[in-house]
Tab-separated table of C-alpha atoms in Angstrom:
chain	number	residue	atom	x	y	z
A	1	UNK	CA	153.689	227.217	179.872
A	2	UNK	CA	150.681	224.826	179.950
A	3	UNK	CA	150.890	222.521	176.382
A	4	UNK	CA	149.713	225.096	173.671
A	5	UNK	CA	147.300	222.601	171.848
A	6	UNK	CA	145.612	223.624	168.266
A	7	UNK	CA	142.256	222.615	168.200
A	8	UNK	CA	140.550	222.018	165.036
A	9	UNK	CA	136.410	220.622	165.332
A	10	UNK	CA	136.926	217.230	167.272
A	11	UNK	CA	140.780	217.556	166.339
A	12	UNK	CA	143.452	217.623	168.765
A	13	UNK	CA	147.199	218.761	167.041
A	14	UNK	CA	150.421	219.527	168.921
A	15	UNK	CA	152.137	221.258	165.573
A	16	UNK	CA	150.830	224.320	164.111
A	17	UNK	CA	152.624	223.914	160.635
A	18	UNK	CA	150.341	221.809	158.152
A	19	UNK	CA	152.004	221.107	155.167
A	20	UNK	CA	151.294	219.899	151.488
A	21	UNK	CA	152.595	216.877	149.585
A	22	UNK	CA	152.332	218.327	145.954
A	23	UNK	CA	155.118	219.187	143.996
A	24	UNK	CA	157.747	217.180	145.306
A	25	UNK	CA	160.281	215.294	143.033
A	26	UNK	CA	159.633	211.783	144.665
A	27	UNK	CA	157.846	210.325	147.335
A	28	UNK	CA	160.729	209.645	149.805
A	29	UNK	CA	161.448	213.127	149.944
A	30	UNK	CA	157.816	214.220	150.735
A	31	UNK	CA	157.853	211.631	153.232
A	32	UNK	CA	161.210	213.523	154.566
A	33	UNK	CA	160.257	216.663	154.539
A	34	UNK	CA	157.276	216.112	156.321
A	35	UNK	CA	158.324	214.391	159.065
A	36	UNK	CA	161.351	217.468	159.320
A	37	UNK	CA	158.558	219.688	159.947
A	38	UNK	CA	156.803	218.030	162.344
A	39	UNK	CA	153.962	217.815	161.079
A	40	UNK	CA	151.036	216.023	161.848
A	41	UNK	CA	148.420	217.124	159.436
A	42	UNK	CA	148.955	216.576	155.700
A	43	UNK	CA	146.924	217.587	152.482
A	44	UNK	CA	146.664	215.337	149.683
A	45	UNK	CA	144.309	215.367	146.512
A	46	UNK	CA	141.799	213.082	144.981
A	47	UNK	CA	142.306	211.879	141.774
A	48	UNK	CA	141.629	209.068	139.294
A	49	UNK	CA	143.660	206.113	139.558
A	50	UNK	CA	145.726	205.542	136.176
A	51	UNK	CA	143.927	202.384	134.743
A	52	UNK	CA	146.767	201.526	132.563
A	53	UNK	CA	149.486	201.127	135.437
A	54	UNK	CA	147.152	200.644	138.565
A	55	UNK	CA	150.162	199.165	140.572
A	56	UNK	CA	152.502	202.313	140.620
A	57	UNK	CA	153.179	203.226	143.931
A	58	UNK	CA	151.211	205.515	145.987
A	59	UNK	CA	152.093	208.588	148.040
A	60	UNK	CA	150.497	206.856	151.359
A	61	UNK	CA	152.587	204.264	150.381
A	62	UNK	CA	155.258	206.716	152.496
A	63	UNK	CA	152.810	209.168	154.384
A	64	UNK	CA	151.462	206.569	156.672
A	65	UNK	CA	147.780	207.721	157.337
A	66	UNK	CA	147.940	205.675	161.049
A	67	UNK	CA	150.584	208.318	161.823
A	68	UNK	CA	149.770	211.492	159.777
A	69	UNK	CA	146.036	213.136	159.654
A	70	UNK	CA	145.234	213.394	156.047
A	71	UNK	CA	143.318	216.565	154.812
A	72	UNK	CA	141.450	215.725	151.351
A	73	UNK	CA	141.491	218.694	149.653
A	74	UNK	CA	139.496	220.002	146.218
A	75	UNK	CA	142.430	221.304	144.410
A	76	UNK	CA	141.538	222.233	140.587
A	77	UNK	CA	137.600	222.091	141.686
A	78	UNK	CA	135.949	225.225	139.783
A	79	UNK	CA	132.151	224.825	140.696
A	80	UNK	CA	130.561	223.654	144.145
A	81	UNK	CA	129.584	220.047	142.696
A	82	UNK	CA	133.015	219.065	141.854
A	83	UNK	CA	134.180	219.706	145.447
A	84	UNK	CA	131.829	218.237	147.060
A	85	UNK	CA	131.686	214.828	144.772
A	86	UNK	CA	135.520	215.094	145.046
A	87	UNK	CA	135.042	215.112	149.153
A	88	UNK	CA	132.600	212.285	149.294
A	89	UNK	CA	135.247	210.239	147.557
A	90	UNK	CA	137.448	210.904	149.650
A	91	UNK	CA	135.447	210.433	153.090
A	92	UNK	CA	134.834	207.010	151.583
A	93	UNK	CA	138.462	206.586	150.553
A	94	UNK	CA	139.946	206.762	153.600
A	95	UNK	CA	136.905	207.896	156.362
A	96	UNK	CA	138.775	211.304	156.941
A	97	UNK	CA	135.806	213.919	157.837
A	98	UNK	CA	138.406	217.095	158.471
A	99	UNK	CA	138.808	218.302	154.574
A	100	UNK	CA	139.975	221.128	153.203
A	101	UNK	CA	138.045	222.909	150.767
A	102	UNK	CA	139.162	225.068	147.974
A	103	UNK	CA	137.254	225.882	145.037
A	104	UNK	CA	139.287	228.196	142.445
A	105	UNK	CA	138.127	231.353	140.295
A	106	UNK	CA	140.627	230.796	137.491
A	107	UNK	CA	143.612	228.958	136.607
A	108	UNK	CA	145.648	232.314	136.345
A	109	UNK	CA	145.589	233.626	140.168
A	110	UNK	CA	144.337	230.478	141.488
A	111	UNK	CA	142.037	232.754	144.045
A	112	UNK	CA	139.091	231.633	145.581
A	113	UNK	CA	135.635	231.267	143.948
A	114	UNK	CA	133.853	232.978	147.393
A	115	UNK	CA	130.589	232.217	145.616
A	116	UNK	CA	131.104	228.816	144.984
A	117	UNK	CA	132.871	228.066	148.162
A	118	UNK	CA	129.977	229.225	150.302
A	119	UNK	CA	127.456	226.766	148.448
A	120	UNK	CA	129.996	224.189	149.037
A	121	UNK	CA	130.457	224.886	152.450
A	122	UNK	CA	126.945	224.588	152.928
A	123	UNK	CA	126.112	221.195	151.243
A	124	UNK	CA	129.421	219.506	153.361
A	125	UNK	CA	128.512	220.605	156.537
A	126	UNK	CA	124.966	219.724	156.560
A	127	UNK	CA	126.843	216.060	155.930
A	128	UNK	CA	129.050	216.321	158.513
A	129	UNK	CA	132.092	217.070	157.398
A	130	UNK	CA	134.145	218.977	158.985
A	131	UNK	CA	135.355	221.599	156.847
A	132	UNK	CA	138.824	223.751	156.696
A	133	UNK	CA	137.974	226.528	154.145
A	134	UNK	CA	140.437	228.584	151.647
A	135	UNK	CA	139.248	231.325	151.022
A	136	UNK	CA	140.239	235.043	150.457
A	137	UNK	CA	141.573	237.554	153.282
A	138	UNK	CA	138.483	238.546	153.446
A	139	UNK	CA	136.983	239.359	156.816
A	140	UNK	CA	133.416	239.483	155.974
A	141	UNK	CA	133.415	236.322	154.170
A	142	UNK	CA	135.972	234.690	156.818
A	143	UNK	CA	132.697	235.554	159.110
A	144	UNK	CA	130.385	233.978	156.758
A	145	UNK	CA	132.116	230.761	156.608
A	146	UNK	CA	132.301	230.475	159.954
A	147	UNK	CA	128.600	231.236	160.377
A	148	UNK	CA	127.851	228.100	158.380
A	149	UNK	CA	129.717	226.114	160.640
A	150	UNK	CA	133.345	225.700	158.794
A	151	UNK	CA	135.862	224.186	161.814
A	152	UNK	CA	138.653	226.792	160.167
A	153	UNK	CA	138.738	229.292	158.215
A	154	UNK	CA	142.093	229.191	156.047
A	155	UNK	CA	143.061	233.292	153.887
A	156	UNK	CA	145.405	233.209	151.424
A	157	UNK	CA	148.888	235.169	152.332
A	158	UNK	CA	148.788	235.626	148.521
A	159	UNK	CA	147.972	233.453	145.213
A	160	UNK	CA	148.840	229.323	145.831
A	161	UNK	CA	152.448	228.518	144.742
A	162	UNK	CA	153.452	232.404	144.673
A	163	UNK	CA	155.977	233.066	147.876
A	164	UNK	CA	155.175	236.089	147.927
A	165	UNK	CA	154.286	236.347	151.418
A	166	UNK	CA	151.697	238.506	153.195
A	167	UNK	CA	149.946	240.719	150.734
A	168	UNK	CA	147.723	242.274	153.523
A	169	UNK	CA	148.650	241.436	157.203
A	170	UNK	CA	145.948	243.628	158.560
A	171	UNK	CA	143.235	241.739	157.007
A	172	UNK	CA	144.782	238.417	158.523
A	173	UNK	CA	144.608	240.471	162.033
A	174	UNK	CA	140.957	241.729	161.529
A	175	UNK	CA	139.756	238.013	160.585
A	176	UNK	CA	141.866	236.399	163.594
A	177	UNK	CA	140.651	239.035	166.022
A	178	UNK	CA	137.094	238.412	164.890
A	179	UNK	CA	137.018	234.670	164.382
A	180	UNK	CA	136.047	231.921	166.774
A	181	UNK	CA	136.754	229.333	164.858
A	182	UNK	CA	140.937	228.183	163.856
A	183	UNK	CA	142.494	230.815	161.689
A	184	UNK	CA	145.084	229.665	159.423
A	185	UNK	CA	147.042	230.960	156.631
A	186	UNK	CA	147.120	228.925	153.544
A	187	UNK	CA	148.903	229.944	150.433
A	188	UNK	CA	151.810	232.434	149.839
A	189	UNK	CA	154.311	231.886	152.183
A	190	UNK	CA	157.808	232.439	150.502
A	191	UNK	CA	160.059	231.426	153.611
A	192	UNK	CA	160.569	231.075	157.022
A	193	UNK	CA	159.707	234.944	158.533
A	194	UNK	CA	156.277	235.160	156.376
A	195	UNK	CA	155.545	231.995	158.576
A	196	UNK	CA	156.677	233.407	161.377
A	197	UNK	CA	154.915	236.632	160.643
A	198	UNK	CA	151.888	234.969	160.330
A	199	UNK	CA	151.654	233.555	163.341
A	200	UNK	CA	152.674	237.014	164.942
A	201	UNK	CA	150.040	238.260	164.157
A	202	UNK	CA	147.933	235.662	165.790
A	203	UNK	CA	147.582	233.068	163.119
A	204	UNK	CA	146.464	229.421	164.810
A	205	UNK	CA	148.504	227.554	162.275
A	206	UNK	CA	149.912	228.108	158.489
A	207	UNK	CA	149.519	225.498	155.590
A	208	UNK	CA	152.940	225.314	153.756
A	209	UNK	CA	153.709	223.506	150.474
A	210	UNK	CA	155.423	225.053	147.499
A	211	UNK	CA	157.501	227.021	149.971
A	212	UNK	CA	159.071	223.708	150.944
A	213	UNK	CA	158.617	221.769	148.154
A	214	UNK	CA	160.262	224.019	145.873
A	215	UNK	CA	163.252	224.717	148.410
A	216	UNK	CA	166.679	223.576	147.140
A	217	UNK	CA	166.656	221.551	150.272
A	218	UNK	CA	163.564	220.521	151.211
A	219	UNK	CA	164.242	219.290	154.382
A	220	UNK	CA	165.861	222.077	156.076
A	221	UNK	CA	163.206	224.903	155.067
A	222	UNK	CA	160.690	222.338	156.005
A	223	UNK	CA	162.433	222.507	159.316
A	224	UNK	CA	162.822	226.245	158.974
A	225	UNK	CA	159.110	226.695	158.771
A	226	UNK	CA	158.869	224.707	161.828
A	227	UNK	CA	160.609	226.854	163.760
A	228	UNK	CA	159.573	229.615	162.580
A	229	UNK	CA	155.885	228.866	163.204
A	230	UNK	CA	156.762	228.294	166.602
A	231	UNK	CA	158.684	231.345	167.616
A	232	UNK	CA	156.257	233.407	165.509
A	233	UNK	CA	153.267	231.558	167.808
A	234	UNK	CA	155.457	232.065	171.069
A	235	UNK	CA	155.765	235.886	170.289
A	236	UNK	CA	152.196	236.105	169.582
A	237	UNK	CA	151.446	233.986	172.863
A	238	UNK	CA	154.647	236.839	175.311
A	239	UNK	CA	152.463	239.880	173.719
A	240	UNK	CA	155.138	242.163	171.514
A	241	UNK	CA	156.472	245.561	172.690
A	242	UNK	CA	154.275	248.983	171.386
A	243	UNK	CA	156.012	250.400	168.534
A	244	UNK	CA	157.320	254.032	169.357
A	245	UNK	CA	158.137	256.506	167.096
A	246	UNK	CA	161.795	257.519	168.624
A	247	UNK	CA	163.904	255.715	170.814
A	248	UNK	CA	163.702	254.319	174.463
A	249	UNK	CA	167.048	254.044	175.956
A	250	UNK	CA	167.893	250.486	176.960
A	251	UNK	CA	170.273	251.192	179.839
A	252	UNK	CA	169.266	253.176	182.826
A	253	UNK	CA	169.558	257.356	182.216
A	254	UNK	CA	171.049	257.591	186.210
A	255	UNK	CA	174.207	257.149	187.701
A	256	UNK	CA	176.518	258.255	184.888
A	257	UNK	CA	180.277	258.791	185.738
A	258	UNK	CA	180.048	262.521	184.739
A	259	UNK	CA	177.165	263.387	186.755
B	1	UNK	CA	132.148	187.561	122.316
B	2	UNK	CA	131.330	186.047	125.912
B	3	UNK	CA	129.545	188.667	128.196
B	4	UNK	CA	132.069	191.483	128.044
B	5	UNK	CA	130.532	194.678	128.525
B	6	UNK	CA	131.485	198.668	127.848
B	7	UNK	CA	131.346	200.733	130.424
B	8	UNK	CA	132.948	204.490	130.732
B	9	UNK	CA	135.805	204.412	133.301
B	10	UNK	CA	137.570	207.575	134.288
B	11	UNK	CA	136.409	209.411	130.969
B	12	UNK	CA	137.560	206.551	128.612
B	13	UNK	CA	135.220	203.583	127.326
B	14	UNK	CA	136.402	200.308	128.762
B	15	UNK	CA	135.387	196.534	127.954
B	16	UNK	CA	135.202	194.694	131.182
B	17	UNK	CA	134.569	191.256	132.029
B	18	UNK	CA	133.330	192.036	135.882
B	19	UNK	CA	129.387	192.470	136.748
B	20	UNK	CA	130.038	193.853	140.137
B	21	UNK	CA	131.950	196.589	141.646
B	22	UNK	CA	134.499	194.066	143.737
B	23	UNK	CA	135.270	192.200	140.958
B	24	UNK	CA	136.463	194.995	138.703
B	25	UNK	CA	138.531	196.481	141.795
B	26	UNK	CA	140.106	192.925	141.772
B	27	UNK	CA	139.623	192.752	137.848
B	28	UNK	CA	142.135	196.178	137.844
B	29	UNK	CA	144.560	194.565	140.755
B	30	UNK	CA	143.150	197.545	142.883
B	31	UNK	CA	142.080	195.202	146.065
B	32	UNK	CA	145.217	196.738	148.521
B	33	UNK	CA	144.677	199.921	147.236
B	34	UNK	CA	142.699	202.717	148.950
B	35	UNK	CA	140.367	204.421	146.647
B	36	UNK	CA	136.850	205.062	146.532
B	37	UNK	CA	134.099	204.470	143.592
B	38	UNK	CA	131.704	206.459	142.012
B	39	UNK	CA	128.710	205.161	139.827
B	40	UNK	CA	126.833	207.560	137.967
B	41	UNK	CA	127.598	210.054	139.827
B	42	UNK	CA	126.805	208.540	143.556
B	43	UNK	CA	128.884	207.195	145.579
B	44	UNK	CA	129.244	203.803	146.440
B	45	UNK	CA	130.213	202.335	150.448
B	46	UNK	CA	132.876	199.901	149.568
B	47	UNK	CA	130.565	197.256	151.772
B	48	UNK	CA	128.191	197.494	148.905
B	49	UNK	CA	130.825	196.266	146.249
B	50	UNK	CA	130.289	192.777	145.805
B	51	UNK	CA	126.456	193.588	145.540
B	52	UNK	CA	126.700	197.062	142.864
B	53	UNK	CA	126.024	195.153	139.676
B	54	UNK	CA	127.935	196.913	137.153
B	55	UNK	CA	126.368	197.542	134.064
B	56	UNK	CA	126.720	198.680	130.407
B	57	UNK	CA	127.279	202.527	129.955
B	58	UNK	CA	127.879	202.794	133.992
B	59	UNK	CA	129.839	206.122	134.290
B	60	UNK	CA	132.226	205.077	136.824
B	61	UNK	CA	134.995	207.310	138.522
B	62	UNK	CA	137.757	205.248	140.068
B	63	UNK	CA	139.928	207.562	142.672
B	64	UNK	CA	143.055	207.662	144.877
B	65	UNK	CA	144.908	210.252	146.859
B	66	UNK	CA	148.073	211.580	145.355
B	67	UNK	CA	150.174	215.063	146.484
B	68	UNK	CA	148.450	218.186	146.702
B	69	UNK	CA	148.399	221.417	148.512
């Protein structure tokens, strides 16, 4: 099979699992767990620097950004400005231009402000940014990002930090079979078959955290959803069998020693 | 008092002795670190520290990455 690249705007990636760093009890074991999964795209967020102990160690202290691609994201923005001003920052920061952008409804569900989003979608692309969007499993909207020139468009399986896997798989096939931008699923994933699952149904890539961060070892399910993002890609790549509604006999119905 | 001015950094009032940006990035130890600066509200190119005067009542927002999802 020729190399199965995912292609993201002017970005080139050989692993389809892009993981989080939030969440995890220290830095050396986000640093593990990432590299378990193979990943090489990695969210962080933008925050202010504690004044009154500026020398505490950093997390790219251990995610080297010469190795890993770092994804700003807007995590706990609730209006347009914030993720945008949060986004300059952060293109100044570090120079990253691939961001992800999230802008929340309310601290209960966590979903997507789709209102907010669009406006700033809008505002970062017409700076050149190249923009990975959360947003809901919507397919009209999914469309609408795209149309203002988001590089992927990122539904939620189901609220941020939930597990609770695909809440509406059809809607993730409608947007994938419609979209021609990167489709990947960001938020909800439990374990290792909702990745997989994902990607069956013709996901480009999934965005893990909690799922991994949260495991009671991190460093095997982060190597769990690796796998399982790959077989779930390769099975989405070989075409799956038509379901039937009885059975199809596996061995050949001839040449029976009765007959 | 010498020339020790107040300015608001990250939400809390702050007496500084620094009258650019670069010197209250070294003023805080922050020189190694990567972060990025906003002034009222803009933000400023790091090659335009050492000439961003800094001056009483700036708003300033002083940032870093740290884990997210």
């Amino acid at each position: 099979m020729a190399e199965d690249i995912f292609r993201v705007g002017t970005y080139e990636f050989r692993s389809r699992l892009i993981v989080g760093s939030g969440k995890y009890k220290d830095f050396e074991t986000t640093r593990n767990a990432t590299e378990a999964a193979g990943a090489e795209m990695i969210t962080v967020a933008v925050r202010r620097v504690n004044i009154t102990d500026p020398g505490k160690e950093n997390l790219l202290d251990y995610i080297d950004p010469k190795k890993y691609t770092i994804l700003p994201n807007t995590a706990g923005c609730f209006n347009a400005d914030d993720a945008v001003r949060t986004l300059r920052l952060a293109r100044e920061a570090g120079g990253w231009d691939l961001v992800k952008l999230e802008v929340l409804g309310d601290t209960q569900t966590l979903y997507p402000n789709v209102v907010e989003t669009i406006k700033a979608a809008e505002v970062l692309v017409a700076e050149d940014f190249q923009v990975m969007v959360y947003t809901n499993d919507d397919p009209i909207v999914a469309t609408r990002l795209e149309e203002i020139g988001c590089v992927a468009v990122m539904p939620l399986g189901n609220p941020i930090g939930s597990g609770r896997g695909l809440a509406n798989p059809f809607n993730i096939r409608v947007i994938k079979e419609r979209a021609h931008v990167p489709i990947v699923v960001d938020a909800g994933i439990g374990t290792a078959s909702d990745a997989a699952k994902a990607m069956e149904l013709g996901a480009d890539a999934c965005l893990i955290n909690t799922a991994i961060a949260e495991a009671k070892d991190e460093c095997m399910m982060a190597r769990a959803m690796s796998e399982a993002v790959r077989a779930g890609r390769l099975a989405y790549l070989a075409g799956r069998m038509p379901k039937r509604s009885f059975a199809s006999a596996s061995s050949p119905t001839e040449g029976y020693i009765w007959d | 008092m010498s020339d020790k001015i107040v300015i608001q950094l990250n939400g809390e009032e702050r007496q500084v002795a620094a009258s650019t940006l670069a010197a209250l990035v070294s003023e805080l130890g922050l020189e190694q670190r990567m972060i990025a600066i906003e002034r009222n509200l803009e933000v400023v190119p790091k090659s335009q520290y050492a000439s961003t005067p800094l001056q009483s009542h700036d708003r300033i927002e002083l940032v870093h990455m740290i884990g997210g999802g």
